[in-house]
mmCIF file of C-alpha atoms and ligand atoms in Angstrom:
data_model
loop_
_atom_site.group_PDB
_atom_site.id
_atom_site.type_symbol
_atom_site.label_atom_id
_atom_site.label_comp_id
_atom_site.label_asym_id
_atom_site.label_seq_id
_atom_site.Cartn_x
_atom_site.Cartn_y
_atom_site.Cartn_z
ATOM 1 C CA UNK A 1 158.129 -101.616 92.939
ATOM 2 C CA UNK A 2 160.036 -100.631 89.705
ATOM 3 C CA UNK A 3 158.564 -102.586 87.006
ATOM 4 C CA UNK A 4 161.633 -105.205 85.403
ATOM 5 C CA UNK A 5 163.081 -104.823 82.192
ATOM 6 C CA UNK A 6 161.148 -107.766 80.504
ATOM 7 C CA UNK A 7 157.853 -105.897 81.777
ATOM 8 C CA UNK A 8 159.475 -103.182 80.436
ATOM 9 C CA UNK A 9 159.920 -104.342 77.344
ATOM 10 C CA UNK A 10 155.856 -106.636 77.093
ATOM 11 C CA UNK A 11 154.302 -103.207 78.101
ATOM 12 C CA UNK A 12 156.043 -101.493 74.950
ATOM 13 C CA UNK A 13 155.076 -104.425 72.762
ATOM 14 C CA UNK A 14 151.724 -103.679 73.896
ATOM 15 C CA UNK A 15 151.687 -99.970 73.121
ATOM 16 C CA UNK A 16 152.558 -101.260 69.380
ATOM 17 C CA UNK A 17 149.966 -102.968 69.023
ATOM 18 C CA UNK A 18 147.672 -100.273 69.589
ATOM 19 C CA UNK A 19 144.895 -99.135 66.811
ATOM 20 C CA UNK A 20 146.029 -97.671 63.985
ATOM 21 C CA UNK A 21 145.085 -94.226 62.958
ATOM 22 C CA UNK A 22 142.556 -95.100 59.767
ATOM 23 C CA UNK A 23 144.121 -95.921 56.256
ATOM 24 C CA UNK A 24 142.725 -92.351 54.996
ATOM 25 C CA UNK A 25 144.334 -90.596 58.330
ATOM 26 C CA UNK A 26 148.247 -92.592 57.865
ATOM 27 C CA UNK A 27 147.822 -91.743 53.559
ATOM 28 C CA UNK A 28 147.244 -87.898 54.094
ATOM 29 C CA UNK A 29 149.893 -87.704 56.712
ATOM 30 C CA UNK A 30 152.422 -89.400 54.031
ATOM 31 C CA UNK A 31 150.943 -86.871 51.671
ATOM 32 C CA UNK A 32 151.612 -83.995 53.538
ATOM 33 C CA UNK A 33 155.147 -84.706 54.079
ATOM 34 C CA UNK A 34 155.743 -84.753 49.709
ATOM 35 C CA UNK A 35 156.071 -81.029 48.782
ATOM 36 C CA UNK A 36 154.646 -82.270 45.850
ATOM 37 C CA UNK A 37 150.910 -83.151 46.723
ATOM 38 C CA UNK A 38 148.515 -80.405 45.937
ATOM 39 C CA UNK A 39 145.302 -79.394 48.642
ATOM 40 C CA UNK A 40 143.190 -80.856 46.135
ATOM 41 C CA UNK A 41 144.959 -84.173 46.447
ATOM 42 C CA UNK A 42 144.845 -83.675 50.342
ATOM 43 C CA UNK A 43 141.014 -83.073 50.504
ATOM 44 C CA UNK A 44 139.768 -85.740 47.807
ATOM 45 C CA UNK A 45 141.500 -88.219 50.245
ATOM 46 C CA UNK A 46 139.384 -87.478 53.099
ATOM 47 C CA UNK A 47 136.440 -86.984 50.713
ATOM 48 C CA UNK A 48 136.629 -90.829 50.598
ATOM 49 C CA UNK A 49 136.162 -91.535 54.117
ATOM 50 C CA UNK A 50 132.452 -90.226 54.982
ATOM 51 C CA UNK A 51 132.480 -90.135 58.417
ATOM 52 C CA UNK A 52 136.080 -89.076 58.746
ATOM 53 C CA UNK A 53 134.521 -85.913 56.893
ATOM 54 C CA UNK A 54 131.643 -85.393 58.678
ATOM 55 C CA UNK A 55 133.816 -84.661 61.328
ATOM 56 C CA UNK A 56 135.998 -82.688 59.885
ATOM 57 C CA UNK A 57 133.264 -79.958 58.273
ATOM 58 C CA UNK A 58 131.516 -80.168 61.935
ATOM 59 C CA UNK A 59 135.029 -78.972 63.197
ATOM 60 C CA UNK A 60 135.317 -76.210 60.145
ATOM 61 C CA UNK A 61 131.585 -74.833 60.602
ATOM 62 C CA UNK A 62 132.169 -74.136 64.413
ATOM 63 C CA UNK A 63 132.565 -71.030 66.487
ATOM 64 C CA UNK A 64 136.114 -71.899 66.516
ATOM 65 C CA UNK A 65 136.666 -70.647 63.162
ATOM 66 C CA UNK A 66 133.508 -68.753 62.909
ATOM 67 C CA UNK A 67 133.429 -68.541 59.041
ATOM 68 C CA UNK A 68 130.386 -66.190 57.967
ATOM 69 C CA UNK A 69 128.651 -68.978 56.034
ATOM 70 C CA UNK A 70 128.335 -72.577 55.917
ATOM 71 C CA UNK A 71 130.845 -74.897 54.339
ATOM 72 C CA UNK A 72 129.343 -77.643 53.200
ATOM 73 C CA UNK A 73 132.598 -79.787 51.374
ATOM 74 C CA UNK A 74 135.979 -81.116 52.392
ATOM 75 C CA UNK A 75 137.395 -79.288 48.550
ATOM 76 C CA UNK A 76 135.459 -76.062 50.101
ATOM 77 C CA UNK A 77 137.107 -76.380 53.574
ATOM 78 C CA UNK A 78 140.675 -77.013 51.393
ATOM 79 C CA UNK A 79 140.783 -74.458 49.515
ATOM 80 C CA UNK A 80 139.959 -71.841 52.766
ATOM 81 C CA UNK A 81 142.052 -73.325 55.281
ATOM 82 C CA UNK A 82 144.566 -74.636 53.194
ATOM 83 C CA UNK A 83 145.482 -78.464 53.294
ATOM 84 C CA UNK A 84 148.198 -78.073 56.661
ATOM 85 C CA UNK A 85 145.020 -77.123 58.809
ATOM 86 C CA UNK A 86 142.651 -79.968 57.300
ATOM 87 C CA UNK A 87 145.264 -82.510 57.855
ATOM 88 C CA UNK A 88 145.571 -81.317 61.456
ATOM 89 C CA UNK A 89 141.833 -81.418 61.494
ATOM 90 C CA UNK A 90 141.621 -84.660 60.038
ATOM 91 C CA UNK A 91 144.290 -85.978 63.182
ATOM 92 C CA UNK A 92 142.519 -84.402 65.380
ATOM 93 C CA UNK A 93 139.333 -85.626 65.000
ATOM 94 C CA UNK A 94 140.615 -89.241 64.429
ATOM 95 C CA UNK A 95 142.575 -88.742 67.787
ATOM 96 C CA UNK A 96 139.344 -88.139 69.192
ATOM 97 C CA UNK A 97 137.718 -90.465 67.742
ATOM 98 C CA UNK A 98 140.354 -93.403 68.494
ATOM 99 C CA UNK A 99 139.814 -92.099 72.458
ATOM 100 C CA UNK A 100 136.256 -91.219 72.792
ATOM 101 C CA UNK A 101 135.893 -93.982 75.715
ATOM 102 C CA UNK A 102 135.385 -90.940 78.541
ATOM 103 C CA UNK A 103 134.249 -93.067 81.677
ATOM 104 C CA UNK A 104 137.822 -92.839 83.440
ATOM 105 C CA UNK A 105 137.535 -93.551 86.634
ATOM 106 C CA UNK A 106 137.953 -91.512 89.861
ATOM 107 C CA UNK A 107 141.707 -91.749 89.834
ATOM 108 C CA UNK A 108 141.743 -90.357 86.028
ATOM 109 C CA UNK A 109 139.099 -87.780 85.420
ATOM 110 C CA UNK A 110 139.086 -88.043 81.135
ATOM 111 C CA UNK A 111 136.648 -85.273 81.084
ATOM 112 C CA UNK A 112 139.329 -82.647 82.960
ATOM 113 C CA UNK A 113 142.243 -84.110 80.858
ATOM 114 C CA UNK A 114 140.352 -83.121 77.712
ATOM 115 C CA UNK A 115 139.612 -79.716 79.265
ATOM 116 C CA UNK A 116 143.647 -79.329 79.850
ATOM 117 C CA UNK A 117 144.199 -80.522 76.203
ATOM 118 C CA UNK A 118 142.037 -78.123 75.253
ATOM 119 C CA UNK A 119 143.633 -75.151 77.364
ATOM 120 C CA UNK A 120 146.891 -76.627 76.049
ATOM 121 C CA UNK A 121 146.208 -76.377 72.205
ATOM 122 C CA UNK A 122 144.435 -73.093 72.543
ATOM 123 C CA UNK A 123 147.811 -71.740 75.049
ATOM 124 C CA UNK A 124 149.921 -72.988 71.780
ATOM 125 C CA UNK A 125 147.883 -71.559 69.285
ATOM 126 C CA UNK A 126 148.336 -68.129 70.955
ATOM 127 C CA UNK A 127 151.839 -68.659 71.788
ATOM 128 C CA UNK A 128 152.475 -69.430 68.278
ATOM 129 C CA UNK A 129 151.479 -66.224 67.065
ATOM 130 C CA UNK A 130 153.479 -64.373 69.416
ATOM 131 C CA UNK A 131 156.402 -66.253 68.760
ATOM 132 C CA UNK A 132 156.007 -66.049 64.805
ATOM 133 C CA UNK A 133 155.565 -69.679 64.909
ATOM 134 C CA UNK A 134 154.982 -70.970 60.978
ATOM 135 C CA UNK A 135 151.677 -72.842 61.465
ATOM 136 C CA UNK A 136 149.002 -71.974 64.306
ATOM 137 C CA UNK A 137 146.614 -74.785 63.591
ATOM 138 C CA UNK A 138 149.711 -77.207 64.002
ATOM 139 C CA UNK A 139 150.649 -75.655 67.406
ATOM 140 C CA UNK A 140 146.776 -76.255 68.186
ATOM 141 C CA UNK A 141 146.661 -79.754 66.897
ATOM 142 C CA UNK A 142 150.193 -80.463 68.823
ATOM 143 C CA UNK A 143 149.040 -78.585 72.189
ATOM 144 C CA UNK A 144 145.576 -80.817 72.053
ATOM 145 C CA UNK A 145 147.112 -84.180 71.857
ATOM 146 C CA UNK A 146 150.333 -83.411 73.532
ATOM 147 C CA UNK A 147 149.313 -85.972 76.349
ATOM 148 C CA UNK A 148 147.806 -88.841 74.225
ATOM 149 C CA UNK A 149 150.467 -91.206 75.838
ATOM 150 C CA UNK A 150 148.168 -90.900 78.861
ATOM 151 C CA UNK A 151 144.967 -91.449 77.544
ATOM 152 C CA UNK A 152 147.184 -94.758 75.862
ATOM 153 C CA UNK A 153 148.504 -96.000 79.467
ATOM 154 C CA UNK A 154 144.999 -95.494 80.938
ATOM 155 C CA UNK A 155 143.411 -97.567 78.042
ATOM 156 C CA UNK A 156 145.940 -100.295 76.922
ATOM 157 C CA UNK A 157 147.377 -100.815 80.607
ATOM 158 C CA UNK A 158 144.635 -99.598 82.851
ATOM 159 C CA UNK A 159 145.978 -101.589 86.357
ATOM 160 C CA UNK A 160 149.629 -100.330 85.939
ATOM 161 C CA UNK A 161 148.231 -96.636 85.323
ATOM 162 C CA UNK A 162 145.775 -97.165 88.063
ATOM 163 C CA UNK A 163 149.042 -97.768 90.331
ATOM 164 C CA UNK A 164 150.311 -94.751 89.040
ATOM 165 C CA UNK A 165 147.843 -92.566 89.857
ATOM 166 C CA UNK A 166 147.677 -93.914 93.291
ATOM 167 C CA UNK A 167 151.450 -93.145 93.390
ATOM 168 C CA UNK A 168 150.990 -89.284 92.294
ATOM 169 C CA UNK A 169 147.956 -88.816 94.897
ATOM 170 C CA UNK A 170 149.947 -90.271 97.725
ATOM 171 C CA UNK A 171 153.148 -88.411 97.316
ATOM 172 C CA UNK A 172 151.849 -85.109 95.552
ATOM 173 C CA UNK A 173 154.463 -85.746 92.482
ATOM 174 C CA UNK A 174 154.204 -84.725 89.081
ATOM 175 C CA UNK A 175 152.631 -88.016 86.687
ATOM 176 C CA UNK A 176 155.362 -88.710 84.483
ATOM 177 C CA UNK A 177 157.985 -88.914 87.298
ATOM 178 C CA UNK A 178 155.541 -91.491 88.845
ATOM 179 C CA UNK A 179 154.919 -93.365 85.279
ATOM 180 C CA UNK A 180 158.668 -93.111 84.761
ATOM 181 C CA UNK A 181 159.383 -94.681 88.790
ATOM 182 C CA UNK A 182 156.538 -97.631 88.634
ATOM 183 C CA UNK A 183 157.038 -98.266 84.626
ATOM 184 C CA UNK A 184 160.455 -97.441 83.462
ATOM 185 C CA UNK A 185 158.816 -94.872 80.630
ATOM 186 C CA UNK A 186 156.866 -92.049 80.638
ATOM 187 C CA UNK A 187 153.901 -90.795 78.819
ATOM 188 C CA UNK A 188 156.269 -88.763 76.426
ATOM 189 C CA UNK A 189 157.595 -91.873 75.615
ATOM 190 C CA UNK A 190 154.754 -93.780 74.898
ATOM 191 C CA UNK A 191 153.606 -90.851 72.999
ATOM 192 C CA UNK A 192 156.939 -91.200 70.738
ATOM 193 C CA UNK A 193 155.915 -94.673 69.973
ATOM 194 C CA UNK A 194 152.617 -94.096 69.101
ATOM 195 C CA UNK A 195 153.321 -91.011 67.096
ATOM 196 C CA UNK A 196 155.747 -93.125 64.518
ATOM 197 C CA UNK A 197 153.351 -95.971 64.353
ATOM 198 C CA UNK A 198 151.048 -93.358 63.363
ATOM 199 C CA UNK A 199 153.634 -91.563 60.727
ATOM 200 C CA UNK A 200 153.031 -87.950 61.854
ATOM 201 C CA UNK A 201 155.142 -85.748 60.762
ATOM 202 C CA UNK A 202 158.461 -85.102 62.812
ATOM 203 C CA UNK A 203 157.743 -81.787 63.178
ATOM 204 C CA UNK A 204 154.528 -82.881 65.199
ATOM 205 C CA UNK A 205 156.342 -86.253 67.153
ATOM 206 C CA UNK A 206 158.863 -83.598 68.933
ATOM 207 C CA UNK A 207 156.400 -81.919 70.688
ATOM 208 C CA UNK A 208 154.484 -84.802 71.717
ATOM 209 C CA UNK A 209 158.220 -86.719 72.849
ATOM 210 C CA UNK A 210 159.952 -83.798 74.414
ATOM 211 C CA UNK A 211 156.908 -81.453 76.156
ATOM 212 C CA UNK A 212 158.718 -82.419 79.319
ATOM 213 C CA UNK A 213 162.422 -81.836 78.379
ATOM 214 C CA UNK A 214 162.189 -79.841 75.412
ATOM 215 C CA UNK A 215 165.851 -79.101 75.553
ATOM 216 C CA UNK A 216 166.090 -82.652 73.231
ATOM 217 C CA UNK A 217 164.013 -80.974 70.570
ATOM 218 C CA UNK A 218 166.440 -80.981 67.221
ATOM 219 C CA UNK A 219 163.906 -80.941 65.103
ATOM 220 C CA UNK A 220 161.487 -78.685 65.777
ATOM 221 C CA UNK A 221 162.300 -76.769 69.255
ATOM 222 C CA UNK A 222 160.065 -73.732 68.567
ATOM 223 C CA UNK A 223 157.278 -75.821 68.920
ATOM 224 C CA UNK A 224 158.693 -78.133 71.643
ATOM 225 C CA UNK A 225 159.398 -74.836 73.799
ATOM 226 C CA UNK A 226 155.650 -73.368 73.116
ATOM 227 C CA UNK A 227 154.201 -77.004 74.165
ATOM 228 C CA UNK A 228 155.973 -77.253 77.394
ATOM 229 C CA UNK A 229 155.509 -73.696 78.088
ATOM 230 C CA UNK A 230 151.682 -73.911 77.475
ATOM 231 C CA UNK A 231 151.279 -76.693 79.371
ATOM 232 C CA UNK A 232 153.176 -75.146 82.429
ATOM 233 C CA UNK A 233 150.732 -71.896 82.028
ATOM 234 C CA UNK A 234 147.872 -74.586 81.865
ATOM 235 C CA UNK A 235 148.898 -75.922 84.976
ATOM 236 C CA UNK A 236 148.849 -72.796 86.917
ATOM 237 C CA UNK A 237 146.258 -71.120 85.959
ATOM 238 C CA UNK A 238 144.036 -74.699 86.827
ATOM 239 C CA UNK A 239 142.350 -75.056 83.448
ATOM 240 C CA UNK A 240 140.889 -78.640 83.526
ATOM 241 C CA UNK A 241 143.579 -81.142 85.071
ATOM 242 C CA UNK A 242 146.113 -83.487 83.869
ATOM 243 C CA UNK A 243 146.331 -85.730 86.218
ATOM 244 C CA UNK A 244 148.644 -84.139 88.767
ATOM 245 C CA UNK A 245 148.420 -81.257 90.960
ATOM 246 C CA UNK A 246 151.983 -79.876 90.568
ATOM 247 C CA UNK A 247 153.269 -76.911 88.461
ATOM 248 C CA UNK A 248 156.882 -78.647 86.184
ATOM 249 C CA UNK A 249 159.927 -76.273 86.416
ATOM 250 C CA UNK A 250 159.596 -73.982 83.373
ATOM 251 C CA UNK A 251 163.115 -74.750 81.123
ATOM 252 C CA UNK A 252 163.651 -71.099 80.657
ATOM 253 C CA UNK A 253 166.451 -71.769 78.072
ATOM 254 C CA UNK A 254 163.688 -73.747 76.144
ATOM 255 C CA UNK A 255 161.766 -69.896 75.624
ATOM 256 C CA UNK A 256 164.476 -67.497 75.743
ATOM 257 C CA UNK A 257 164.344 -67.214 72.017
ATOM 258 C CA UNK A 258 160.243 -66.170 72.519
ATOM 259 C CA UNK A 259 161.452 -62.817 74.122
ATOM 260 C CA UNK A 260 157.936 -62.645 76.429
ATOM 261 C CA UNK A 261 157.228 -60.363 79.822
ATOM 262 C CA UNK A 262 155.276 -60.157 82.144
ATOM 263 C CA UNK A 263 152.833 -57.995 79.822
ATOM 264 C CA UNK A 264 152.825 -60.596 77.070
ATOM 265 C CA UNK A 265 151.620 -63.406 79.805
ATOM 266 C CA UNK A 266 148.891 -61.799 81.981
ATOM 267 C CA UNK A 267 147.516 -60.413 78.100
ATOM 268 C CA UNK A 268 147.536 -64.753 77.366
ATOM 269 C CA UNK A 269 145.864 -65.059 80.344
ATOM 270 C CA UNK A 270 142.800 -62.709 79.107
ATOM 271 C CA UNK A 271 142.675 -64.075 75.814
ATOM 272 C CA UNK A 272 142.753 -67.825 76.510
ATOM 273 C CA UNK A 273 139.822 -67.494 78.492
ATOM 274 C CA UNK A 274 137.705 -66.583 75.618
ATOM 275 C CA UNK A 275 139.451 -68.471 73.077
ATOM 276 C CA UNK A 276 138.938 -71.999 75.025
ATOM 277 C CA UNK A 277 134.951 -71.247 75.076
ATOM 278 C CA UNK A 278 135.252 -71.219 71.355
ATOM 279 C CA UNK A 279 137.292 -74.100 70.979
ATOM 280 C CA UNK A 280 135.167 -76.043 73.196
ATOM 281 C CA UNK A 281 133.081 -78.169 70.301
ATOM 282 C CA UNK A 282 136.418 -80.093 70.269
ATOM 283 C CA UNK A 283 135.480 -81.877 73.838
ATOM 284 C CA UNK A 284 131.665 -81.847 72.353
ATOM 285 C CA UNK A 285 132.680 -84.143 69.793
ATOM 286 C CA UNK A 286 133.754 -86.937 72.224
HETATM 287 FE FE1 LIG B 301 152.703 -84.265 79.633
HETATM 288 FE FE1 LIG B 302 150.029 -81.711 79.845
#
C-alpha cells in the first residue's frame, strides 16, 4: 500500500506547516551565516529570550563541558565557547524543546531514539577530531538531531508512522526503506524540509538530508560522511535504538578521505563510552 502522489504531496504540506523554530532561534541562525556579525551580537540575541537562555547556560555549566567554575551569562558563555558553539547550543536546545513530548508508544521508543541521538552526536564529535573536521560542536549538534525527520513523522503523522513501524518489525528492514515504501519519502527528506523552513545553515541541512546516501553531499561531505558513519557505529555497537534493528551498508567511498583502521575504531569505541555519560544532561533536559 504505496501511499499516492496527492497523499504524497498533503503529507509534505503538512510537514510545512510544522512549528517554527522561535524568532530568536531563525535570527541567530541568519546571523551566523553574515561573516560580519560579531559573538557579542550572537549572544545579546539570545540574552533576549529568557528561557531560551536558561537552557542554554544549563547546557554550558554541565559535565559535558566541565568548565572549572560557574558561568552565569549568555556574553560569559560567548566569549568562552565562541558564538559557532552557542548557536549550536541555542538549536539544540530549541530542538529539544520543540520535541520534548517523550510518551512514544511501544512501536517508537522516544526515550532509546534520544539515547541513539545522543551516541550519534557524541560518535561525530569524536570523529570530527580525528578527521580534522573544522567545528566539533557542529558535528555534535548535527550527529544529535540527525534523525529529527523521525521524531516529525511520529508527531505530525502519527497513524502513517505507526504503519511504518509495523512494516520494519514485520519484515526486519531498515526504517527509511519502510518510510520511503509506505510514504514515498523518507525521514532524510522530511528532515530537508524542515531544516530550510528552519534556515540552518547548509553546512548543517547536508548532514541531516544525506546521512543515508552521503555520496549527494556537495556541500559539506566531510560532515555528511562522519554522520552516516557515526550512525552506522551507533547501530552496531546497540547504543539506544533508532527504530530499526539493522546495521545500513557503510558507503566506504563516503570515508576514504578519513584514512581510519581498525586501531582508530575499537580506540572510538572506548572513548564514546565515557563521553556519552557526560553528554547525557542533553536527554535530562527533555
Ligand atoms: Fe537516519
Ligand atoms: Fe540514525
Amino acid at each position: 500500500m504505496v501511499m499516492e502522489k496527492s497523499k504524497i504531496k498533503e503529507l509534505i504540506a503538512k510537514i510545512e506547516k510544522l512549528p517554527t523554530l522561535p524568532v530568536v532561534v531563525a535570527r541567530i541562525n541568519a546571523m551566523v551565516q553574515n561573516p560580519k556579525t560579531s559573538a557579542r551580537e550572537v549572544g545579546a540575541a539570545i540574552a533576549t529570550d529568557p528561557s531560551l537562555s536558561a537552557r542554554v547556560l544549563k547546557m554550558v555549566n554541565s559535565a559535558y563541558f566541565g568548565f572549572p567554575s560557574q558561568i552565569s551569562s549568555i556574553s560569559h558563555a560567548t566569549t568562552i565557547l565562541g558564538f559557532n558553539a552557542i548557536q549550536n547550543l541555542a538549536l539544540t536546545a530549541t530542538v529539544f524543546q520543540l520535541f520534548r513530548d517523550n510518551s512514544g508508544d511501544e512501536l517508537f521508543d522516544r526515550r532509546r531514539f534520544w539515547e541513539h541521538s545522543l551516541g550519534v552526536g557524541v560518535l561525530s564529535r569524536l570523529l570530527a577530531e580525528k578527521t580534522r573536521y573544522a567545528d566539533k560542536e557542529e558535528a555534535f549538534t548535527a550527529g544529535l538531531i540527525h534523525d529529527v525527520g523521525k521524531i516529525v513523522l511520529d508527531q505530525f503523522v502519527h497513524e502513517e508512522f505507526k504503519a511504518v513501524m509495523g512494516l520494519v518489525r514485520a519484515n526486519d528492514m531498515l526504517l527509511y526503506e519502510a518510510e520511503s515504501r509506505l510514504l514515498g519519502l523518507n525521514h532524510a527528506n522530511v528532515a530537508y524540509i524542515v531544516s530550510q523552513k528552519w534556515n540552518l545553515p547548509k553546512k548543517l541541512q547536508e548532514p541531516l538530508a544525506y546521512h543515508h546516501a552521503p555520496g549527494l553531499s556537495k556541500y559539506n561531505p566531510q560532515l555528511t560522511g562522519i554522520v552516516h558513519l557515526a550512525d552506522i557505529l551507533c547501530r552496531a555497537l546497540k547504543i539506544g535504538n533508532g527504530g530499526d534493528n539493522k546495521v545500513p551498508v557503510l558507503d566506504k567511498a563516503a570515508v576514504a578521505d578519513f584514512k581510519l583502521n581498525a586501531s582508530d575504531i575499537e580506540q572510538l569505541k572506548n572513548v564514546s563510552e565515557k563521553e556519552i555519560e557526560k553528554a547525557e544532561v542533553f536527554l535530562e533536559m527533555l
